[in-house]
Amino acid sequence: GDSVTQMEGPVTLSEEAFLTINCTYTATGYPSLFWYVQYPGEGLQLLLKATKADDKGSNKGFEATYRKETTSFHLEKGSVQVSDSAVYFCALVYSSASKIIFGSGTRLSIRP
Amino acid sequence: EAQVTQNPRYLITVTGKKLTVTCSQNMNHEYMSWYRQDPGLGLRQIYYSMNVEVTDKGDVPEGYKVSRKEKRNFPLILESPSPNQTSLYFCASSDGTGYEQYFGPGTRLTVT
């Protein structure tokens, strides 16, 4: 069945460091891919998305490219800030389906 | 302001005492869903609804009920809560394509 696998956390970085959070997926069709972010005490918010292979999603300095050949959608940011501390979820969804499959989440902590 | 609201935000109850968590959205979305979030497991879908009077099971429906009598509301009902239903619950809505989902702030439920 379809699934999403994220790198285990927690990930702790210093401010201005480069960030990569790995995400790989298994899918029987051609899903859209998403990154959601959950700040402390809040619900999830859409961070970025890509709807087809080779698309790049970007928002707030974060980027992720839909790589069909490696079934990956890694999240990157060139210089993280303390305010980026949150839990990040990779997810996939089909346009014809009614459900979204989430990864287990990666907790990111940024030290000043 | 477009939003999904949930009530209560926090609830402590005892085994077997029926409870309802309300969810309401003001975006006229057709699609609504309930998730539970547990450490290391990410978000798992409990139930979803594609429109009024249309509901279906997600991945972990056992012990839960839902109803969709109005487009804006999608309550989650635990008829006889048990300790293994202690979790953080999120309601979400979308415009029906299943793409971007808008999440409520969450309800932390503890069943003793």
PDB file of C-alpha atoms in Angstrom:
ATOM      1  CA  GLY A   1       0.000   0.000   0.000  1.00  0.00           C
ATOM      2  CA  ASP A   2       0.915   3.669  -0.155  1.00  0.00           C
ATOM      3  CA  SER A   3       3.156   5.019   2.557  1.00  0.00           C
ATOM      4  CA  VAL A   4       5.379   7.930   3.540  1.00  0.00           C
ATOM      5  CA  THR A   5       8.650   7.557   5.425  1.00  0.00           C
ATOM      6  CA  GLN A   6      10.395  10.482   7.101  1.00  0.00           C
ATOM      7  CA  MET A   7      13.741  10.708   8.791  1.00  0.00           C
ATOM      8  CA  GLU A   8      13.629  10.122  12.501  1.00  0.00           C
ATOM      9  CA  GLY A   9      13.874  13.108  14.749  1.00  0.00           C
ATOM     10  CA  PRO A  10      14.460  15.104  16.693  1.00  0.00           C
ATOM     11  CA  VAL A  11      16.739  17.210  14.553  1.00  0.00           C
ATOM     12  CA  THR A  12      18.649  19.929  16.382  1.00  0.00           C
ATOM     13  CA  LEU A  13      20.521  22.636  14.470  1.00  0.00           C
ATOM     14  CA  SER A  14      22.098  25.976  15.175  1.00  0.00           C
ATOM     15  CA  GLU A  15      20.586  29.121  13.731  1.00  0.00           C
ATOM     16  CA  GLU A  16      21.640  29.777  10.105  1.00  0.00           C
ATOM     17  CA  ALA A  17      22.501  26.125   9.514  1.00  0.00           C
ATOM     18  CA  PHE A  18      21.388  24.278   6.372  1.00  0.00           C
ATOM     19  CA  LEU A  19      18.399  22.001   6.833  1.00  0.00           C
ATOM     20  CA  THR A  20      17.417  18.797   5.089  1.00  0.00           C
ATOM     21  CA  ILE A  21      14.560  16.602   6.240  1.00  0.00           C
ATOM     22  CA  ASN A  22      14.300  13.446   4.185  1.00  0.00           C
ATOM     23  CA  CYS A  23      11.003  12.093   2.912  1.00  0.00           C
ATOM     24  CA  THR A  24      10.455   9.089   0.675  1.00  0.00           C
ATOM     25  CA  TYR A  25       7.192   7.603  -0.457  1.00  0.00           C
ATOM     26  CA  THR A  26       5.650   4.470  -1.875  1.00  0.00           C
ATOM     27  CA  ALA A  27       2.734   5.016  -4.209  1.00  0.00           C
ATOM     28  CA  THR A  28       0.813   2.958  -6.707  1.00  0.00           C
ATOM     29  CA  GLY A  29      -0.245   5.966  -8.758  1.00  0.00           C
ATOM     30  CA  TYR A  30       0.759   9.598  -9.219  1.00  0.00           C
ATOM     31  CA  PRO A  31       0.080  11.465  -6.018  1.00  0.00           C
ATOM     32  CA  SER A  32       0.614  15.053  -5.061  1.00  0.00           C
ATOM     33  CA  LEU A  33       3.151  15.613  -2.307  1.00  0.00           C
ATOM     34  CA  PHE A  34       3.021  18.027   0.587  1.00  0.00           C
ATOM     35  CA  TRP A  35       4.922  19.326   3.550  1.00  0.00           C
ATOM     36  CA  TYR A  36       2.889  20.454   6.522  1.00  0.00           C
ATOM     37  CA  VAL A  37       4.272  22.229   9.581  1.00  0.00           C
ATOM     38  CA  GLN A  38       2.943  22.099  13.132  1.00  0.00           C
ATOM     39  CA  TYR A  39       4.046  24.830  15.500  1.00  0.00           C
ATOM     40  CA  PRO A  40       3.784  24.176  19.241  1.00  0.00           C
ATOM     41  CA  GLY A  41       0.187  24.021  20.427  1.00  0.00           C
ATOM     42  CA  GLU A  42      -1.279  24.487  16.970  1.00  0.00           C
ATOM     43  CA  GLY A  43      -2.798  22.459  14.180  1.00  0.00           C
ATOM     44  CA  LEU A  44      -0.999  21.611  10.964  1.00  0.00           C
ATOM     45  CA  GLN A  45      -0.498  24.222   8.263  1.00  0.00           C
ATOM     46  CA  LEU A  46       0.380  23.610   4.647  1.00  0.00           C
ATOM     47  CA  LEU A  47       3.982  24.654   4.043  1.00  0.00           C
ATOM     48  CA  LEU A  48       4.434  23.718   0.398  1.00  0.00           C
ATOM     49  CA  LYS A  49       3.256  21.276  -2.230  1.00  0.00           C
ATOM     50  CA  ALA A  50       4.125  19.752  -5.605  1.00  0.00           C
ATOM     51  CA  THR A  51       1.548  18.106  -7.817  1.00  0.00           C
ATOM     52  CA  LYS A  52       3.669  16.311 -10.409  1.00  0.00           C
ATOM     53  CA  ALA A  53       7.139  14.962 -11.016  1.00  0.00           C
ATOM     54  CA  ASP A  54       9.957  17.522 -11.150  1.00  0.00           C
ATOM     55  CA  ASP A  55       7.769  20.243  -9.663  1.00  0.00           C
ATOM     56  CA  LYS A  56       9.402  22.297  -6.953  1.00  0.00           C
ATOM     57  CA  GLY A  57       7.333  23.629  -4.097  1.00  0.00           C
ATOM     58  CA  SER A  58       8.611  26.591  -2.108  1.00  0.00           C
ATOM     59  CA  ASN A  59       7.466  28.818   0.730  1.00  0.00           C
ATOM     60  CA  LYS A  60       9.085  30.833   3.529  1.00  0.00           C
ATOM     61  CA  GLY A  61      12.561  29.867   2.302  1.00  0.00           C
ATOM     62  CA  PHE A  62      11.769  26.159   2.317  1.00  0.00           C
ATOM     63  CA  GLU A  63      11.930  24.101  -0.859  1.00  0.00           C
ATOM     64  CA  ALA A  64      11.183  20.532  -1.916  1.00  0.00           C
ATOM     65  CA  THR A  65      11.357  18.871  -5.349  1.00  0.00           C
ATOM     66  CA  TYR A  66       9.135  16.003  -6.409  1.00  0.00           C
ATOM     67  CA  ARG A  67      11.581  13.302  -7.549  1.00  0.00           C
ATOM     68  CA  LYS A  68       9.780  10.404  -9.171  1.00  0.00           C
ATOM     69  CA  GLU A  69      12.957   8.483  -9.973  1.00  0.00           C
ATOM     70  CA  THR A  70      13.979   8.360  -6.306  1.00  0.00           C
ATOM     71  CA  THR A  71      10.416   8.575  -4.909  1.00  0.00           C
ATOM     72  CA  SER A  72      11.523  11.424  -2.683  1.00  0.00           C
ATOM     73  CA  PHE A  73      10.375  14.855  -1.578  1.00  0.00           C
ATOM     74  CA  HIS A  74      13.107  16.126   0.732  1.00  0.00           C
ATOM     75  CA  LEU A  75      12.566  19.424   2.538  1.00  0.00           C
ATOM     76  CA  GLU A  76      15.433  21.934   2.485  1.00  0.00           C
ATOM     77  CA  LYS A  77      16.171  25.405   3.798  1.00  0.00           C
ATOM     78  CA  GLY A  78      19.407  27.270   3.367  1.00  0.00           C
ATOM     79  CA  SER A  79      19.467  29.115   6.685  1.00  0.00           C
ATOM     80  CA  VAL A  80      17.147  28.135   9.498  1.00  0.00           C
ATOM     81  CA  GLN A  81      15.848  30.443  12.206  1.00  0.00           C
ATOM     82  CA  VAL A  82      14.724  29.807  15.760  1.00  0.00           C
ATOM     83  CA  SER A  83      11.159  30.435  14.569  1.00  0.00           C
ATOM     84  CA  ASP A  84      11.402  27.366  12.309  1.00  0.00           C
ATOM     85  CA  SER A  85      11.316  25.109  15.357  1.00  0.00           C
ATOM     86  CA  ALA A  86       8.289  22.889  14.789  1.00  0.00           C
ATOM     87  CA  VAL A  87       7.219  19.414  13.708  1.00  0.00           C
ATOM     88  CA  TYR A  88       7.283  18.813   9.950  1.00  0.00           C
ATOM     89  CA  PHE A  89       5.090  16.251   8.213  1.00  0.00           C
ATOM     90  CA  CYS A  90       5.502  14.901   4.712  1.00  0.00           C
ATOM     91  CA  ALA A  91       2.295  13.680   3.078  1.00  0.00           C
ATOM     92  CA  LEU A  92       0.825  12.392  -0.142  1.00  0.00           C
ATOM     93  CA  VAL A  93      -2.656  12.566  -1.621  1.00  0.00           C
ATOM     94  CA  TYR A  94      -4.353  11.490  -4.821  1.00  0.00           C
ATOM     95  CA  SER A  95      -6.682  13.848  -6.600  1.00  0.00           C
ATOM     96  CA  SER A  96      -9.304  11.171  -6.894  1.00  0.00           C
ATOM     97  CA  ALA A  97      -8.908   9.907  -3.352  1.00  0.00           C
ATOM     98  CA  SER A  98     -10.379  11.170  -0.177  1.00  0.00           C
ATOM     99  CA  LYS A  99      -7.511  10.612   2.176  1.00  0.00           C
ATOM    100  CA  ILE A 100      -4.096  11.982   2.831  1.00  0.00           C
ATOM    101  CA  ILE A 101      -1.274   9.778   4.057  1.00  0.00           C
ATOM    102  CA  PHE A 102       1.102  11.398   6.529  1.00  0.00           C
ATOM    103  CA  GLY A 103       4.584  10.491   7.562  1.00  0.00           C
ATOM    104  CA  SER A 104       5.344  10.172  11.250  1.00  0.00           C
ATOM    105  CA  GLY A 105       6.661  13.719  11.550  1.00  0.00           C
ATOM    106  CA  THR A 106      10.123  15.145  12.264  1.00  0.00           C
ATOM    107  CA  ARG A 107      10.650  17.466  15.203  1.00  0.00           C
ATOM    108  CA  LEU A 108      13.063  20.295  14.427  1.00  0.00           C
ATOM    109  CA  SER A 109      14.691  22.410  17.142  1.00  0.00           C
ATOM    110  CA  ILE A 110      16.852  25.405  16.296  1.00  0.00           C
ATOM    111  CA  ARG A 111      19.353  26.737  18.841  1.00  0.00           C
ATOM    112  CA  PRO A 112      20.025  30.492  18.921  1.00  0.00           C
TER     113      PRO A 112
ATOM    114  CA  GLU B   1     -11.376  34.759   9.009  1.00  0.00           C
ATOM    115  CA  ALA B   2     -11.310  31.306   7.439  1.00  0.00           C
ATOM    116  CA  GLN B   3     -10.941  28.754  10.167  1.00  0.00           C
ATOM    117  CA  VAL B   4     -11.704  25.354  11.600  1.00  0.00           C
ATOM    118  CA  THR B   5     -12.757  25.363  15.232  1.00  0.00           C
ATOM    119  CA  GLN B   6     -12.814  22.487  17.680  1.00  0.00           C
ATOM    120  CA  ASN B   7     -14.267  22.199  21.137  1.00  0.00           C
ATOM    121  CA  PRO B   8     -13.234  21.436  23.733  1.00  0.00           C
ATOM    122  CA  ARG B   9      -9.498  22.009  23.401  1.00  0.00           C
ATOM    123  CA  TYR B  10      -8.743  19.851  26.430  1.00  0.00           C
ATOM    124  CA  LEU B  11     -10.810  17.079  27.946  1.00  0.00           C
ATOM    125  CA  ILE B  12     -10.171  14.634  30.750  1.00  0.00           C
ATOM    126  CA  THR B  13     -12.785  11.936  31.166  1.00  0.00           C
ATOM    127  CA  VAL B  14     -13.282   8.445  32.541  1.00  0.00           C
ATOM    128  CA  THR B  15     -13.660   5.139  30.784  1.00  0.00           C
ATOM    129  CA  GLY B  16     -17.125   4.570  29.369  1.00  0.00           C
ATOM    130  CA  LYS B  17     -18.473   8.098  29.646  1.00  0.00           C
ATOM    131  CA  LYS B  18     -19.791   9.177  26.251  1.00  0.00           C
ATOM    132  CA  LEU B  19     -18.319  12.343  24.825  1.00  0.00           C
ATOM    133  CA  THR B  20     -18.525  14.482  21.710  1.00  0.00           C
ATOM    134  CA  VAL B  21     -15.865  16.690  20.205  1.00  0.00           C
ATOM    135  CA  THR B  22     -17.318  19.330  17.925  1.00  0.00           C
ATOM    136  CA  CYS B  23     -15.762  20.593  14.720  1.00  0.00           C
ATOM    137  CA  SER B  24     -16.967  23.480  12.601  1.00  0.00           C
ATOM    138  CA  GLN B  25     -15.602  25.200   9.485  1.00  0.00           C
ATOM    139  CA  ASN B  26     -16.633  28.479   7.881  1.00  0.00           C
ATOM    140  CA  MET B  27     -15.162  27.951   4.407  1.00  0.00           C
ATOM    141  CA  ASN B  28     -18.091  26.069   2.863  1.00  0.00           C
ATOM    142  CA  HIS B  29     -15.801  23.071   2.358  1.00  0.00           C
ATOM    143  CA  GLU B  30     -17.329  19.796   1.240  1.00  0.00           C
ATOM    144  CA  TYR B  31     -14.624  17.556   2.640  1.00  0.00           C
ATOM    145  CA  MET B  32     -14.010  17.108   6.363  1.00  0.00           C
ATOM    146  CA  SER B  33     -11.934  14.636   8.270  1.00  0.00           C
ATOM    147  CA  TRP B  34     -10.845  13.576  11.737  1.00  0.00           C
ATOM    148  CA  TYR B  35      -7.329  12.488  12.663  1.00  0.00           C
ATOM    149  CA  ARG B  36      -5.586  11.352  15.788  1.00  0.00           C
ATOM    150  CA  GLN B  37      -1.962  12.146  16.439  1.00  0.00           C
ATOM    151  CA  ASP B  38       0.151   9.842  18.552  1.00  0.00           C
ATOM    152  CA  PRO B  39       3.914  10.006  19.192  1.00  0.00           C
ATOM    153  CA  GLY B  40       5.876   8.174  16.520  1.00  0.00           C
ATOM    154  CA  LEU B  41       2.775   7.407  14.471  1.00  0.00           C
ATOM    155  CA  GLY B  42       2.089  10.733  12.819  1.00  0.00           C
ATOM    156  CA  LEU B  43      -1.515  11.469  11.950  1.00  0.00           C
ATOM    157  CA  ARG B  44      -3.923   8.665  11.300  1.00  0.00           C
ATOM    158  CA  GLN B  45      -7.295   9.232   9.726  1.00  0.00           C
ATOM    159  CA  ILE B  46     -10.324   8.172  11.772  1.00  0.00           C
ATOM    160  CA  TYR B  47     -13.263   9.118   9.567  1.00  0.00           C
ATOM    161  CA  TYR B  48     -13.890  11.416   6.654  1.00  0.00           C
ATOM    162  CA  SER B  49     -16.865  12.947   4.913  1.00  0.00           C
ATOM    163  CA  MET B  50     -17.088  13.976   1.282  1.00  0.00           C
ATOM    164  CA  ASN B  51     -20.332  15.875   1.776  1.00  0.00           C
ATOM    165  CA  VAL B  52     -23.472  16.111   3.899  1.00  0.00           C
ATOM    166  CA  GLU B  53     -24.779  12.683   4.920  1.00  0.00           C
ATOM    167  CA  VAL B  54     -21.739  10.980   3.329  1.00  0.00           C
ATOM    168  CA  THR B  55     -19.179   9.548   5.723  1.00  0.00           C
ATOM    169  CA  ASP B  56     -16.618   6.779   5.475  1.00  0.00           C
ATOM    170  CA  LYS B  57     -14.047   5.014   7.607  1.00  0.00           C
ATOM    171  CA  GLY B  58     -10.420   5.970   7.646  1.00  0.00           C
ATOM    172  CA  ASP B  59      -7.559   3.885   8.951  1.00  0.00           C
ATOM    173  CA  VAL B  60      -8.533   3.718  12.633  1.00  0.00           C
ATOM    174  CA  PRO B  61     -12.334   4.011  12.945  1.00  0.00           C
ATOM    175  CA  GLU B  62     -12.885   1.521  15.781  1.00  0.00           C
ATOM    176  CA  GLY B  63     -14.485   3.115  18.826  1.00  0.00           C
ATOM    177  CA  TYR B  64     -15.532   6.294  17.030  1.00  0.00           C
ATOM    178  CA  LYS B  65     -18.639   7.595  15.319  1.00  0.00           C
ATOM    179  CA  VAL B  66     -19.253  10.673  13.215  1.00  0.00           C
ATOM    180  CA  SER B  67     -22.172  12.437  11.622  1.00  0.00           C
ATOM    181  CA  ARG B  68     -22.489  15.074   8.907  1.00  0.00           C
ATOM    182  CA  LYS B  69     -25.928  16.602   9.065  1.00  0.00           C
ATOM    183  CA  GLU B  70     -24.761  20.063   8.049  1.00  0.00           C
ATOM    184  CA  LYS B  71     -21.980  21.064   5.730  1.00  0.00           C
ATOM    185  CA  ARG B  72     -20.129  23.125   8.329  1.00  0.00           C
ATOM    186  CA  ASN B  73     -20.180  20.642  11.240  1.00  0.00           C
ATOM    187  CA  PHE B  74     -18.555  17.255  11.687  1.00  0.00           C
ATOM    188  CA  PRO B  75     -18.684  16.051  15.308  1.00  0.00           C
ATOM    189  CA  LEU B  76     -16.622  13.125  16.573  1.00  0.00           C
ATOM    190  CA  ILE B  77     -18.418  10.861  19.035  1.00  0.00           C
ATOM    191  CA  LEU B  78     -16.844   8.411  21.446  1.00  0.00           C
ATOM    192  CA  GLU B  79     -19.693   6.290  22.744  1.00  0.00           C
ATOM    193  CA  SER B  80     -17.614   4.435  25.343  1.00  0.00           C
ATOM    194  CA  PRO B  81     -14.131   5.924  25.564  1.00  0.00           C
ATOM    195  CA  SER B  82     -11.219   3.753  26.619  1.00  0.00           C
ATOM    196  CA  PRO B  83      -7.688   4.686  27.747  1.00  0.00           C
ATOM    197  CA  ASN B  84      -6.230   3.723  24.349  1.00  0.00           C
ATOM    198  CA  GLN B  85      -8.198   6.624  22.869  1.00  0.00           C
ATOM    199  CA  THR B  86      -6.104   9.079  24.845  1.00  0.00           C
ATOM    200  CA  SER B  87      -4.624  11.181  22.065  1.00  0.00           C
ATOM    201  CA  LEU B  88      -4.490  14.525  20.300  1.00  0.00           C
ATOM    202  CA  TYR B  89      -7.341  14.880  17.833  1.00  0.00           C
ATOM    203  CA  PHE B  90      -7.499  17.134  14.802  1.00  0.00           C
ATOM    204  CA  CYS B  91     -10.371  18.043  12.562  1.00  0.00           C
ATOM    205  CA  ALA B  92      -9.616  19.235   9.030  1.00  0.00           C
ATOM    206  CA  SER B  93     -11.515  20.468   6.013  1.00  0.00           C
ATOM    207  CA  SER B  94     -10.775  21.030   2.343  1.00  0.00           C
ATOM    208  CA  ASP B  95     -12.581  22.124  -0.776  1.00  0.00           C
ATOM    209  CA  GLY B  96     -13.143  18.548  -1.879  1.00  0.00           C
ATOM    210  CA  THR B  97     -10.104  17.827  -3.967  1.00  0.00           C
ATOM    211  CA  GLY B  98      -8.252  16.539  -0.919  1.00  0.00           C
ATOM    212  CA  TYR B  99      -5.351  18.805  -1.664  1.00  0.00           C
ATOM    213  CA  GLU B 100      -4.758  21.476   0.923  1.00  0.00           C
ATOM    214  CA  GLN B 101      -6.383  20.667   4.206  1.00  0.00           C
ATOM    215  CA  TYR B 102      -7.129  23.269   6.869  1.00  0.00           C
ATOM    216  CA  PHE B 103      -6.661  21.987  10.371  1.00  0.00           C
ATOM    217  CA  GLY B 104      -8.301  22.928  13.615  1.00  0.00           C
ATOM    218  CA  PRO B 105      -6.190  23.677  16.716  1.00  0.00           C
ATOM    219  CA  GLY B 106      -6.582  20.193  18.158  1.00  0.00           C
ATOM    220  CA  THR B 107      -8.313  18.570  21.118  1.00  0.00           C
ATOM    221  CA  ARG B 108      -6.216  16.825  23.720  1.00  0.00           C
ATOM    222  CA  LEU B 109      -8.224  13.979  25.188  1.00  0.00           C
ATOM    223  CA  THR B 110      -7.239  11.970  28.221  1.00  0.00           C
ATOM    224  CA  VAL B 111      -9.283   8.910  29.189  1.00  0.00           C
ATOM    225  CA  THR B 112      -8.543   7.491  32.633  1.00  0.00           C
TER     226      THR B 112
END
